[in-house]
Coordinates of C-alpha atoms (C1' of nucleotides) in Angstrom, one line a residue:
Chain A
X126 CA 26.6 -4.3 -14.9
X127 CA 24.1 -3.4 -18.0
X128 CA 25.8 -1.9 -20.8
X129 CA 23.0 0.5 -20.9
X130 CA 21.5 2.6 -18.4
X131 CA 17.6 3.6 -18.0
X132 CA 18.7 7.1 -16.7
X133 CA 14.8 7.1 -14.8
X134 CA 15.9 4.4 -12.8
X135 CA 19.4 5.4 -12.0
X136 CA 18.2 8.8 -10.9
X137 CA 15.2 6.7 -9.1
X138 CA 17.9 4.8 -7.6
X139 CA 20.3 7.8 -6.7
X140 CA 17.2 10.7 -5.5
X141 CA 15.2 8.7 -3.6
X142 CA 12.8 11.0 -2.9
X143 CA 12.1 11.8 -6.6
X144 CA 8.5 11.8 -7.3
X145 CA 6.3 11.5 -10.9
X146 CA 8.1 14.5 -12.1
X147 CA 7.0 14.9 -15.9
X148 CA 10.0 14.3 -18.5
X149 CA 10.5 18.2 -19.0
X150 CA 10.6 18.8 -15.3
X151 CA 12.8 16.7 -14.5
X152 CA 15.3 18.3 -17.2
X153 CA 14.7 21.6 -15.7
X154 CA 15.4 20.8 -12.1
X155 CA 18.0 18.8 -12.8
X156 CA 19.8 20.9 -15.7
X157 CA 18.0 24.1 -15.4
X158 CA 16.8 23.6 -18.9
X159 CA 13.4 25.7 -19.7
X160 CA 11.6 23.2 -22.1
X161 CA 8.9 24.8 -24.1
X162 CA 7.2 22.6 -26.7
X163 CA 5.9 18.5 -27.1
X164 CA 7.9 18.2 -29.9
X165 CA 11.2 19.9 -27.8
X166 CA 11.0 17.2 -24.9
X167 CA 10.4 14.5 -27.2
X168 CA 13.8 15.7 -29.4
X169 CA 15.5 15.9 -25.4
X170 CA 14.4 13.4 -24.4
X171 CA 15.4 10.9 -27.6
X172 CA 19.0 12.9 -27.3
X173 CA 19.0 12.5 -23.4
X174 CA 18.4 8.8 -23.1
X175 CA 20.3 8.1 -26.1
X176 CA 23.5 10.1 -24.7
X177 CA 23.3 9.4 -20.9
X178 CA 22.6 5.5 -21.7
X179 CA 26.4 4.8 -23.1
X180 CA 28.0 7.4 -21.1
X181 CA 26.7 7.6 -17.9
X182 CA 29.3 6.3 -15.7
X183 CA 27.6 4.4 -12.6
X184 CA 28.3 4.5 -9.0
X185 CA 30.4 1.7 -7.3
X186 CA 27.8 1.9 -4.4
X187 CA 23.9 1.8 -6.1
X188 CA 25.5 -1.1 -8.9
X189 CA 23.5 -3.9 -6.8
X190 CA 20.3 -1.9 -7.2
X191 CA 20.7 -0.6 -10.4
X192 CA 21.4 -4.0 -11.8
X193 CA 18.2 -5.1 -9.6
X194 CA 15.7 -2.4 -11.3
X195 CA 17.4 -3.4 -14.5
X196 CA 16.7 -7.3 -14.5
X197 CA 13.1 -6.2 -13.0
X198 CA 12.0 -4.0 -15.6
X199 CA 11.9 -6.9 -17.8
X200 CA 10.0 -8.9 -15.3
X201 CA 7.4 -5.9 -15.2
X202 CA 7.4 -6.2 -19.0
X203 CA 6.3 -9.1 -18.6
X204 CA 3.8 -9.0 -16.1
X205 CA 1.9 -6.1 -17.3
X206 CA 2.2 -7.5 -20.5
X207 CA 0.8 -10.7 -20.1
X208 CA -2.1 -9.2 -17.6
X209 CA -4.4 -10.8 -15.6
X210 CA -8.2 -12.6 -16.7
X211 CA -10.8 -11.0 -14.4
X212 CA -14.5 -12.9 -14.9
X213 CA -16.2 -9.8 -16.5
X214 CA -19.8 -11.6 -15.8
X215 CA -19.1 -12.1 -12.4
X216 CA -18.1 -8.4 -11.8
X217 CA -21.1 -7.2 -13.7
X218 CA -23.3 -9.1 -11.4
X219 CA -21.5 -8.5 -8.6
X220 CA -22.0 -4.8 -9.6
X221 CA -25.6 -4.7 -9.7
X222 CA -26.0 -6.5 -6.8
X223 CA -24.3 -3.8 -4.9
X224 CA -26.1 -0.7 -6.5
X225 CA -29.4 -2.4 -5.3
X226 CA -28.9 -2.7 -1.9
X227 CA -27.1 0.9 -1.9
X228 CA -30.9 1.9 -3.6
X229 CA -32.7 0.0 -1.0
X230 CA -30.5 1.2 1.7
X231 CA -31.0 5.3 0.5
X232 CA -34.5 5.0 0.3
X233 CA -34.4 3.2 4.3
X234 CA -32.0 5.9 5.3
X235 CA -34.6 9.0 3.6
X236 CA -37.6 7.3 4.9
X237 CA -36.1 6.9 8.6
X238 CA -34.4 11.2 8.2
X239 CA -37.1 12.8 6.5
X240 CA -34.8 13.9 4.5
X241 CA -33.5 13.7 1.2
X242 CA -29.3 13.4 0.9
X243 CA -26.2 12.0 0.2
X244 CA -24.2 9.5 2.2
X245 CA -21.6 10.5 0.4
X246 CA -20.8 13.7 0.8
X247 CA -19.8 14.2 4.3
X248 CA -21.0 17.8 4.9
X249 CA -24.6 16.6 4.3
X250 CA -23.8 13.6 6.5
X251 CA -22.6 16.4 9.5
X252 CA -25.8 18.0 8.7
X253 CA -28.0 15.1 9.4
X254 CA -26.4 13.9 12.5
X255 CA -25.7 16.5 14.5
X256 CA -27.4 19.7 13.1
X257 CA -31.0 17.3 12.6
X258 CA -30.2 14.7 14.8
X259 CA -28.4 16.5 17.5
X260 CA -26.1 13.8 18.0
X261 CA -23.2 14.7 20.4
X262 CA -20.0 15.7 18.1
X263 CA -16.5 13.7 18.7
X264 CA -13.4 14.8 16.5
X265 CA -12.9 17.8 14.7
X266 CA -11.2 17.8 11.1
X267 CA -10.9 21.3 9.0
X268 CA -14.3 21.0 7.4
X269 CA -16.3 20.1 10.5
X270 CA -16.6 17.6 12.6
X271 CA -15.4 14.2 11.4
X272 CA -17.7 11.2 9.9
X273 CA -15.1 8.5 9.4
X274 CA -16.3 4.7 9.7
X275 CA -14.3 5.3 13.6
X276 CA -16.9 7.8 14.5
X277 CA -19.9 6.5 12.8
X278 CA -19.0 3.0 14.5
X279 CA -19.4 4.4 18.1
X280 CA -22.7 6.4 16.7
X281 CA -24.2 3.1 15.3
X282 CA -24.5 1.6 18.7
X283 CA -27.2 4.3 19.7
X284 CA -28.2 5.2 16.1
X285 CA -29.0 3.0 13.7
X286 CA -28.5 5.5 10.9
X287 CA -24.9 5.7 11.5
X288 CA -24.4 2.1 10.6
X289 CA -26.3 2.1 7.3
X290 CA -23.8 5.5 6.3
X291 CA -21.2 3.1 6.7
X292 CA -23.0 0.1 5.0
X293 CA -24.1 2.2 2.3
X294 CA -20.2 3.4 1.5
X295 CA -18.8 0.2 2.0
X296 CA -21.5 -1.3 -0.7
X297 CA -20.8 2.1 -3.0
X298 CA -16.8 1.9 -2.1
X299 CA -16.8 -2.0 -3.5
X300 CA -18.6 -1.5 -6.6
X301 CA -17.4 2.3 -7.8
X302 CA -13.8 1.3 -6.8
X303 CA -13.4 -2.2 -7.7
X304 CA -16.0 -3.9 -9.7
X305 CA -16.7 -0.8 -12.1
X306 CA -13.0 0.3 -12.2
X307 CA -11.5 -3.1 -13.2
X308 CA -14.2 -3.8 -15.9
X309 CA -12.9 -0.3 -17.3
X310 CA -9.8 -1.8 -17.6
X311 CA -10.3 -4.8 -19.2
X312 CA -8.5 -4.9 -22.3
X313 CA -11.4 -5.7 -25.4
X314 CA -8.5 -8.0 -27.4
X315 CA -6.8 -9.6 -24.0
X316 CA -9.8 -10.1 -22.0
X317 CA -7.2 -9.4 -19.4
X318 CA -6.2 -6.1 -16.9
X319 CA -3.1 -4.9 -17.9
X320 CA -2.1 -2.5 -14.5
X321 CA 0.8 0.1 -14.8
X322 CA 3.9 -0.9 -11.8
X323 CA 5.2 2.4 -11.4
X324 CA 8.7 1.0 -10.8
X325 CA 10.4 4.4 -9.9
X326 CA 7.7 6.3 -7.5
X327 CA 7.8 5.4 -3.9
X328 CA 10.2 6.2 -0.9
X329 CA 11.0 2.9 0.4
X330 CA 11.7 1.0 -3.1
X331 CA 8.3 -0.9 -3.1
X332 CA 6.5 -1.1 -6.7
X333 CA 3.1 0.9 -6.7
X334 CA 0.4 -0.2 -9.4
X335 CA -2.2 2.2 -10.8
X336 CA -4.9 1.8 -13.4
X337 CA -5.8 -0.1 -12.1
X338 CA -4.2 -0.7 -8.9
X339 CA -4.2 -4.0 -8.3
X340 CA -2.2 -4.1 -4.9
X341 CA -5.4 -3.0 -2.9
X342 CA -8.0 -5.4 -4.0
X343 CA -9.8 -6.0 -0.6
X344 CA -9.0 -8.7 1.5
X345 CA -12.0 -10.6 3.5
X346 CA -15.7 -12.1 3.3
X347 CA -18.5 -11.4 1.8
X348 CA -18.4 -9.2 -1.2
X349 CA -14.7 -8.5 -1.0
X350 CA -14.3 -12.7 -1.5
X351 CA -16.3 -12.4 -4.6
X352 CA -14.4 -9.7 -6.1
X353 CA -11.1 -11.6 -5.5
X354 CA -12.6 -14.9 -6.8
X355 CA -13.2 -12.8 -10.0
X356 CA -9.5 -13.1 -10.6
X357 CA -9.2 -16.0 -12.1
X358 CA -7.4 -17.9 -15.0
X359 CA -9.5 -17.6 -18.4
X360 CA -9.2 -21.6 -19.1
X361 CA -10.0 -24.0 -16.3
X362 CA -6.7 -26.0 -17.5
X363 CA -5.1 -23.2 -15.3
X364 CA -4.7 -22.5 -11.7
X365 CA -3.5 -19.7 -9.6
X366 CA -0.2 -20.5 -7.2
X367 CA -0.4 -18.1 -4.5
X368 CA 2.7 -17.5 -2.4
X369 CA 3.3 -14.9 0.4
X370 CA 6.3 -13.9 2.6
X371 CA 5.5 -14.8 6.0
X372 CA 5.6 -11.5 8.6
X373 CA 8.5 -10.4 6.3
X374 CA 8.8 -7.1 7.8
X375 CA 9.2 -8.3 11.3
X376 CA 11.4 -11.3 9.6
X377 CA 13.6 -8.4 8.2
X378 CA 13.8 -6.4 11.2
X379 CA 14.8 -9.7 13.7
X380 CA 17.9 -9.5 10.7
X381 CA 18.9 -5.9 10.7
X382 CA 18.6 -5.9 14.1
X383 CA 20.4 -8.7 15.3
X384 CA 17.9 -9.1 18.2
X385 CA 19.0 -12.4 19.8
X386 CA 15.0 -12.5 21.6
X387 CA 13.5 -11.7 17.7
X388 CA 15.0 -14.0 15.8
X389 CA 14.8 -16.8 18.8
X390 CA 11.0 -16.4 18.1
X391 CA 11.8 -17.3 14.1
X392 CA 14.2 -20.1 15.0
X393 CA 11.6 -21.9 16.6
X394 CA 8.9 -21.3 14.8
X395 CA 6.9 -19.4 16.9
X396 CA 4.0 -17.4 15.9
X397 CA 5.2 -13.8 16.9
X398 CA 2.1 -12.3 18.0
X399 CA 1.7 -14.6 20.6
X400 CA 5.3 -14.6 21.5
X401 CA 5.0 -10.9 22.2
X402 CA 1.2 -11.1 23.7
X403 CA 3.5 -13.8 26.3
X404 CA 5.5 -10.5 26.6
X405 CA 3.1 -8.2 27.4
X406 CA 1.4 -9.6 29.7
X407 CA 3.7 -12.2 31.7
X408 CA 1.2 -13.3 34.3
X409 CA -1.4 -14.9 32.8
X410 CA -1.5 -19.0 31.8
X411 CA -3.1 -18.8 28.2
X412 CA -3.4 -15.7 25.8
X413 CA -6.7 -14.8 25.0
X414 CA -7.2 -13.7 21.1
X415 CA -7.4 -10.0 22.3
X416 CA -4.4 -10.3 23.9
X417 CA -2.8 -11.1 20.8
X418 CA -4.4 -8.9 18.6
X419 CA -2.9 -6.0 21.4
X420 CA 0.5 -7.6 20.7
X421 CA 0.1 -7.7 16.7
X422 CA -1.1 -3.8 17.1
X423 CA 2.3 -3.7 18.8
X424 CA 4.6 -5.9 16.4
X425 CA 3.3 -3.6 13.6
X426 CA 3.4 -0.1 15.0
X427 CA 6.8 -0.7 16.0
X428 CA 7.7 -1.2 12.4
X429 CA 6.2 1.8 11.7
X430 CA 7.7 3.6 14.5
X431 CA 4.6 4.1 16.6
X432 CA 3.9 6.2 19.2
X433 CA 1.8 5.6 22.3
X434 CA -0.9 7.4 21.3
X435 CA -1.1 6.0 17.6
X436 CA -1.3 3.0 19.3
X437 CA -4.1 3.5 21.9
X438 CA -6.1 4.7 19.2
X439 CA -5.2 1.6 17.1
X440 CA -6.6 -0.8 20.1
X441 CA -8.8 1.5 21.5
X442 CA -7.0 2.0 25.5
X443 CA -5.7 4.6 27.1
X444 CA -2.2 6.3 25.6
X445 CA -0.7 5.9 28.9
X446 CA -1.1 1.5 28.7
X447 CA -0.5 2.0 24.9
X448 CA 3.4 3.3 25.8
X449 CA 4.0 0.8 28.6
X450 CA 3.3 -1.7 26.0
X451 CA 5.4 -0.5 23.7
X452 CA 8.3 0.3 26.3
X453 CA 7.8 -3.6 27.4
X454 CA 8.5 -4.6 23.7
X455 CA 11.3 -2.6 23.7
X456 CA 12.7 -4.0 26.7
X457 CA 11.7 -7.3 25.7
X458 CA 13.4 -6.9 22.2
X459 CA 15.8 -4.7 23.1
X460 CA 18.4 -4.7 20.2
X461 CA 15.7 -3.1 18.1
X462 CA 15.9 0.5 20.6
X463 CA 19.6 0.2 19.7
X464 CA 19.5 -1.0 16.2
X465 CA 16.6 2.8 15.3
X466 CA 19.1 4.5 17.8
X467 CA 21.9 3.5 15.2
X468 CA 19.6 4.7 11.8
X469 CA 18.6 7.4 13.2
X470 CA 22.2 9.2 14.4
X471 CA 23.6 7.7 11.2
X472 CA 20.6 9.3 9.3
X473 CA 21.8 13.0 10.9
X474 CA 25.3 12.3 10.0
X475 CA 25.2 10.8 6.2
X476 CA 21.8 12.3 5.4
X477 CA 20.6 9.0 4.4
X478 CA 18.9 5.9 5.5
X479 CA 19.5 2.2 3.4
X480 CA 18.5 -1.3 3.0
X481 CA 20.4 -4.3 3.5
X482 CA 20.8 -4.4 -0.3
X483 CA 22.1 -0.8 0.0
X484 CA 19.0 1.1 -1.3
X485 CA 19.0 5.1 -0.2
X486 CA 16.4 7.7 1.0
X487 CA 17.4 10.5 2.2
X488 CA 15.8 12.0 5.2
X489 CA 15.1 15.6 5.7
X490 CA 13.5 17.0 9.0
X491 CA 15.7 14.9 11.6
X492 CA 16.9 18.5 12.8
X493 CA 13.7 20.6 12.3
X494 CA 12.6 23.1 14.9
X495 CA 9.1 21.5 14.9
X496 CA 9.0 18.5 17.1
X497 CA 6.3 17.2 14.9
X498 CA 8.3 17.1 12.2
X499 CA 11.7 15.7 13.9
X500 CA 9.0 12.6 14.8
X501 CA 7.8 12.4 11.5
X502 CA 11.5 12.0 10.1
X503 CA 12.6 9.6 12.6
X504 CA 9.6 6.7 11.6
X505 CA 10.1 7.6 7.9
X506 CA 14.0 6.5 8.9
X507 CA 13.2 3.7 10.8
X508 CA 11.0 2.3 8.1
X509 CA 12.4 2.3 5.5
X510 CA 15.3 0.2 5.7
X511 CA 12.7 -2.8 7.1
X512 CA 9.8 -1.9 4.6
X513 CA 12.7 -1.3 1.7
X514 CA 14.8 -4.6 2.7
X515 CA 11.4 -6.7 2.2
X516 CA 11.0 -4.7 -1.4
X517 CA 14.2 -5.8 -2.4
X518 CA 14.0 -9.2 -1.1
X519 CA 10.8 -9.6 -3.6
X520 CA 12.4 -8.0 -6.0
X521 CA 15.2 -10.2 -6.2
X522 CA 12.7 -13.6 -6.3
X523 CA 10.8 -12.1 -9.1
X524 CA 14.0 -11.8 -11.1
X525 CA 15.1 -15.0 -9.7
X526 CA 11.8 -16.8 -10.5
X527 CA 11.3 -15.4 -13.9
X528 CA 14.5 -17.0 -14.2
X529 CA 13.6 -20.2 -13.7
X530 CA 10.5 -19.8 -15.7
X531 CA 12.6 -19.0 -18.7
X532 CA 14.8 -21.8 -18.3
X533 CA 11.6 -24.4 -18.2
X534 CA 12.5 -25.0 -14.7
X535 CA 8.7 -23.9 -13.0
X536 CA 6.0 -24.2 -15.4
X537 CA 3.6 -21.1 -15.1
X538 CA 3.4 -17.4 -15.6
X539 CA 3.9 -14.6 -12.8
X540 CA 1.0 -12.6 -13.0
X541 CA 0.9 -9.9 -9.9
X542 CA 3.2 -8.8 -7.4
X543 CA 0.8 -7.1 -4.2
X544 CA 4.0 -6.1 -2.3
X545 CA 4.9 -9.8 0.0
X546 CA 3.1 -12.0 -2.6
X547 CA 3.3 -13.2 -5.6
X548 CA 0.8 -14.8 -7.8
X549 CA 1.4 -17.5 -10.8
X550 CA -0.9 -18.8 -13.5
X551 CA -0.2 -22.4 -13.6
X552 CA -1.3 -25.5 -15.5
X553 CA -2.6 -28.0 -13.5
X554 CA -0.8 -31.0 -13.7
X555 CA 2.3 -29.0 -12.6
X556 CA 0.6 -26.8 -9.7
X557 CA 2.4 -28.9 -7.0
X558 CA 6.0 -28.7 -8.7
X559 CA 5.4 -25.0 -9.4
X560 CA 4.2 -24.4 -5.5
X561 CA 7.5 -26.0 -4.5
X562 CA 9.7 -24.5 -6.5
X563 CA 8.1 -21.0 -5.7
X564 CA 8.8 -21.7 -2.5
X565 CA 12.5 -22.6 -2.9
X566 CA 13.1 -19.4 -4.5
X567 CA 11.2 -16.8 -2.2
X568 CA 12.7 -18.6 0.6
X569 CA 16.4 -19.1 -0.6
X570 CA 17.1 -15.0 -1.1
X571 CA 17.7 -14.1 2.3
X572 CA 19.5 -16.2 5.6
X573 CA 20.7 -14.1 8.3
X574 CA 21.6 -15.0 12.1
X575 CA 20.5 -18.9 11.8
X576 CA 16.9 -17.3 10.1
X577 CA 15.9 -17.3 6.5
X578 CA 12.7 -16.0 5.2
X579 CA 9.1 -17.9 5.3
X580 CA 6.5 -18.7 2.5
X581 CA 3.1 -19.6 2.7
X582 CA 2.3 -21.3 -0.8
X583 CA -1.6 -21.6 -1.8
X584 CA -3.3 -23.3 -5.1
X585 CA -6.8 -23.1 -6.5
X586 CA -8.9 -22.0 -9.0
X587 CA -9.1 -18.4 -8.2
X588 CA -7.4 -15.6 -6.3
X589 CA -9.8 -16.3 -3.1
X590 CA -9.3 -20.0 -3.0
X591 CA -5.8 -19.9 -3.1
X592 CA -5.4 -17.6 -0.3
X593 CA -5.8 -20.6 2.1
Chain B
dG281 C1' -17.0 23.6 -16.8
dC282 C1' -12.9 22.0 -14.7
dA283 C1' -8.7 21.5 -11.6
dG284 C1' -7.3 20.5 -7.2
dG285 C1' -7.7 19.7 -2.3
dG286 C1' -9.8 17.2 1.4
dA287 C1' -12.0 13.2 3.4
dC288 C1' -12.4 8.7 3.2
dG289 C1' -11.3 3.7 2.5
dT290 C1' -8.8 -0.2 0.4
dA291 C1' -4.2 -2.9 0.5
dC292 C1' 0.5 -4.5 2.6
Chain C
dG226 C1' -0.6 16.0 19.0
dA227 C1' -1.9 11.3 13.3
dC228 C1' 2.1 4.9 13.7
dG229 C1' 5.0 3.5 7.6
dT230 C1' 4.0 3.0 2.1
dA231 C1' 0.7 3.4 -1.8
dC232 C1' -4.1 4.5 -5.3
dG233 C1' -9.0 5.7 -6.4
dT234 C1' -13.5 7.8 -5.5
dC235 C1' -16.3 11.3 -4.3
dC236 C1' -17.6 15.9 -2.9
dC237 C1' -16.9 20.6 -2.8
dT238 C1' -14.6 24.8 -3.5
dG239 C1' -12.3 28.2 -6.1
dC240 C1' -11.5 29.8 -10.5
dA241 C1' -12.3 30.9 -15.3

DNA sequence: GCAGGGACGTAC
DNA sequence: GACGTACGTCCCTGCA
């Protein structure tokens, strides 16, 4: 156990579903203590920590998590301190590039309306199509009738317009978000993004990074590749080691759930999507890529406790195919029916839901007179303890691996943490040590029924080339 | 002029 | 009738 106590984390640890309070109201709800002035909270709050750290006594039952937060916080330290080198050049260009074909693209769109406005702003987007245009309407929101990238999809195929809305955002989205928000952040003495983990904020135990956040830098082609190649090490002596959990989620649930079917599918190696595709649909020789890409819909939603109708919107079918396909995975896997039965009745009795590693969030709504609501309780519940177990689990290799750095045994820096990956700066000569090594650790926290966990370890001179 | 909510889109 | 967890941008409304 620490000898002292970061009372934020302990109470993180013990309230779960204790949000960004402030410092003052957090005394007040929790001591009913009315704090009026700067200079007041800073006095309580020296006092408070100061007090609580020696005295607080902690609970038998949250030491392995307590302890966990504890040896991470100085990993974080670490990590935010040490930042990451973005190519500021690249980003600039990058930048440009995008605002001219968002100009090009708004003078198209006016030209082709008639009409001067902004794709933006989706009340003058409603106007055009379907007060101007007289395009047929599809779902309603609270302000209108909708204009998400679903329903301007389906409009593009008979209207052109539609589809340069959504090019046009997607252009505007990449450089406002990403390109213009991380050069914001780039430190003028590092060179390098120093992001904020918030390491006491969400439900489920996973870190959440802000200013920027650096945990949703987009994934894919194009412009997206560019911005993620922009993350890069400053000196070319360097490399980025690049190492993700493989399906940890599904990994973690095959555990908790002691399905004898799920974790057959890890023993052998199989790739699970096509493993359940062979599920869904029995009958037919070879599985077609839409097949499994139905049957990864599936192995997702059911982590997230889906519902048929979540799902036929997910792979665009009917809701009534949607549920038979996620009663066949049921019956398929059918310790994981039991295993949500079990969290759920034990989540009315105790109030609370846990991870392997014996992290809490307590559930509220399991008994509330709105159905919605009872649904909504029962996938937060169900969640949890797979999303929070796979939290833990990379929690526990940062601390182990940072470790190891200390001690000289990997040579390299931890530089990000995007929730099942983790990325390392690394000298060169040492990249293939440090990739095996990384492995070894991320690999080595977790074995249960004849499974451990997976990694997928990638090198290269930036964050896009060592994603493959 | 500004704070906050809503809609949207990005990640895992 | 919205499948889990986040953060950031923009528009727009309501309020001084």
């Amino acid at each position: 156990m620490p000898k002292f106590t970061d009372v934020k984390i302990l109470d993180y640890v013990e309230k779960s579903n204790y949000r960004n309070q402030t410092f003052a109201e957090w005394i007040e709800a929790d001591f009913a203590y009315q704090v009026a002035t700067d200079l007041q909270i800073q006095a309580i709050e020296q006092a408070y920590y100061s007090k609580k750290r020696s005295e607080l006594p902690l609970s038998k039952e949250f030491g392995s998590i307590v302890q966990m937060e504890h040896d991470l916080l100085n990993v974080l330290t670490d990590m935010e301190m040490l930042g990451v080198y973005v190519d500021k050049q690249e980003l600039y260009e990058l930048s440009s590039e995008l605002q001219a074909k968002s100009r090009l693209l708004l003078a198209e769109m006016q030209d082709l309306v008639g009409e001067t406005f902004n794709p933006l702003s989706a009340k003058q987007v409603q106007h055009i199509l379907y007060d101007r245009m007289r395009i047929p309407t599809g779902k309603k929101i609270k302000t209108g009738f909708s204009v998400d990238s679903e329903t301007l999809a389906e409009i593009a195929k008979s209207h052109a317009i539609a589809g340069m809305i959504l090019d046009y955002r997607g252009y505007e989205k990449l450089r406002s978000t990403y390109c213009e928000w991380l050069i914001e952040h780039i430190n003028p003495e590092t060179h390098r993004i120093h992001t904020t983990y918030k390491q006491t904020f969400t439900s489920t135990g996973r870190l959440s990074s802000e200013n920027p956040n650096l945990q949703n830098i987009p994934a894919g082609d194009g412009y997206a590749a560019r911005i993620k190649s922009a993350f890069r090490p400053e000196s070319a002596d360097m490399q980025y080691v690049v190492a993700d959990y493989s399906q940890v989620e599904l990994r973690v649930l095959a555990m908790l759930s002691w399905d004898e079917n799920l974790l057959q599918v890890f023993k052998n190696g199989e790739d699970i999507h096509t493993r359940t595709a062979k599920f869904l649909f029995p009958t037919y020789e070879k599985i077609t890529s839409d097949q499994r890409r139905i049957a990864k819909s599936v192995n997702f939603g059911v982590i997230y406790g889906i519902t048929g109708f979540g799902l036929s919107k997910m792979i665009k079918t009917s809701p009534k195919d949607a549920t038979i396909y996620i009663d066949t995975f049921f019956a398929q896997y059918p310790k994981v029916r039991t295993y949500y039965d079990d969290i759920i009745t034990k989540a009315k009795t105790t109030g609370y839901v846990e991870t392997y590693y014996g992290r809490r969030r307590t559930i509220k709504g399991l008994n509330d007179a709105n159905s919605m609501m009872r649904a909504a309780a029962e996938r937060e519940a169900i969640n949890m303890p797979v999303q929070g177990t796979a939290a833990d689990i990379v929690k526990l290799a940062m601390i182990q691996l940072q470790k190891e750095i200390h001690a000289g045994n990997i040579p390299g820096q931890l530089i990000m943490q995007v929730h099942d990956e983790l990325v390392l700066e690394v000298p060169n000569a040492w990249v293939p040590e440090a990739m095996q090594k990384l492995a070894d650790v991320m690999e080595g926290i977790l074995s249960i029924g004849g499974i451990s966990l997976k990694v997928d370890v990638h090198s290269g001179k930036n964050w896009t080339e060592a994603k493959d």
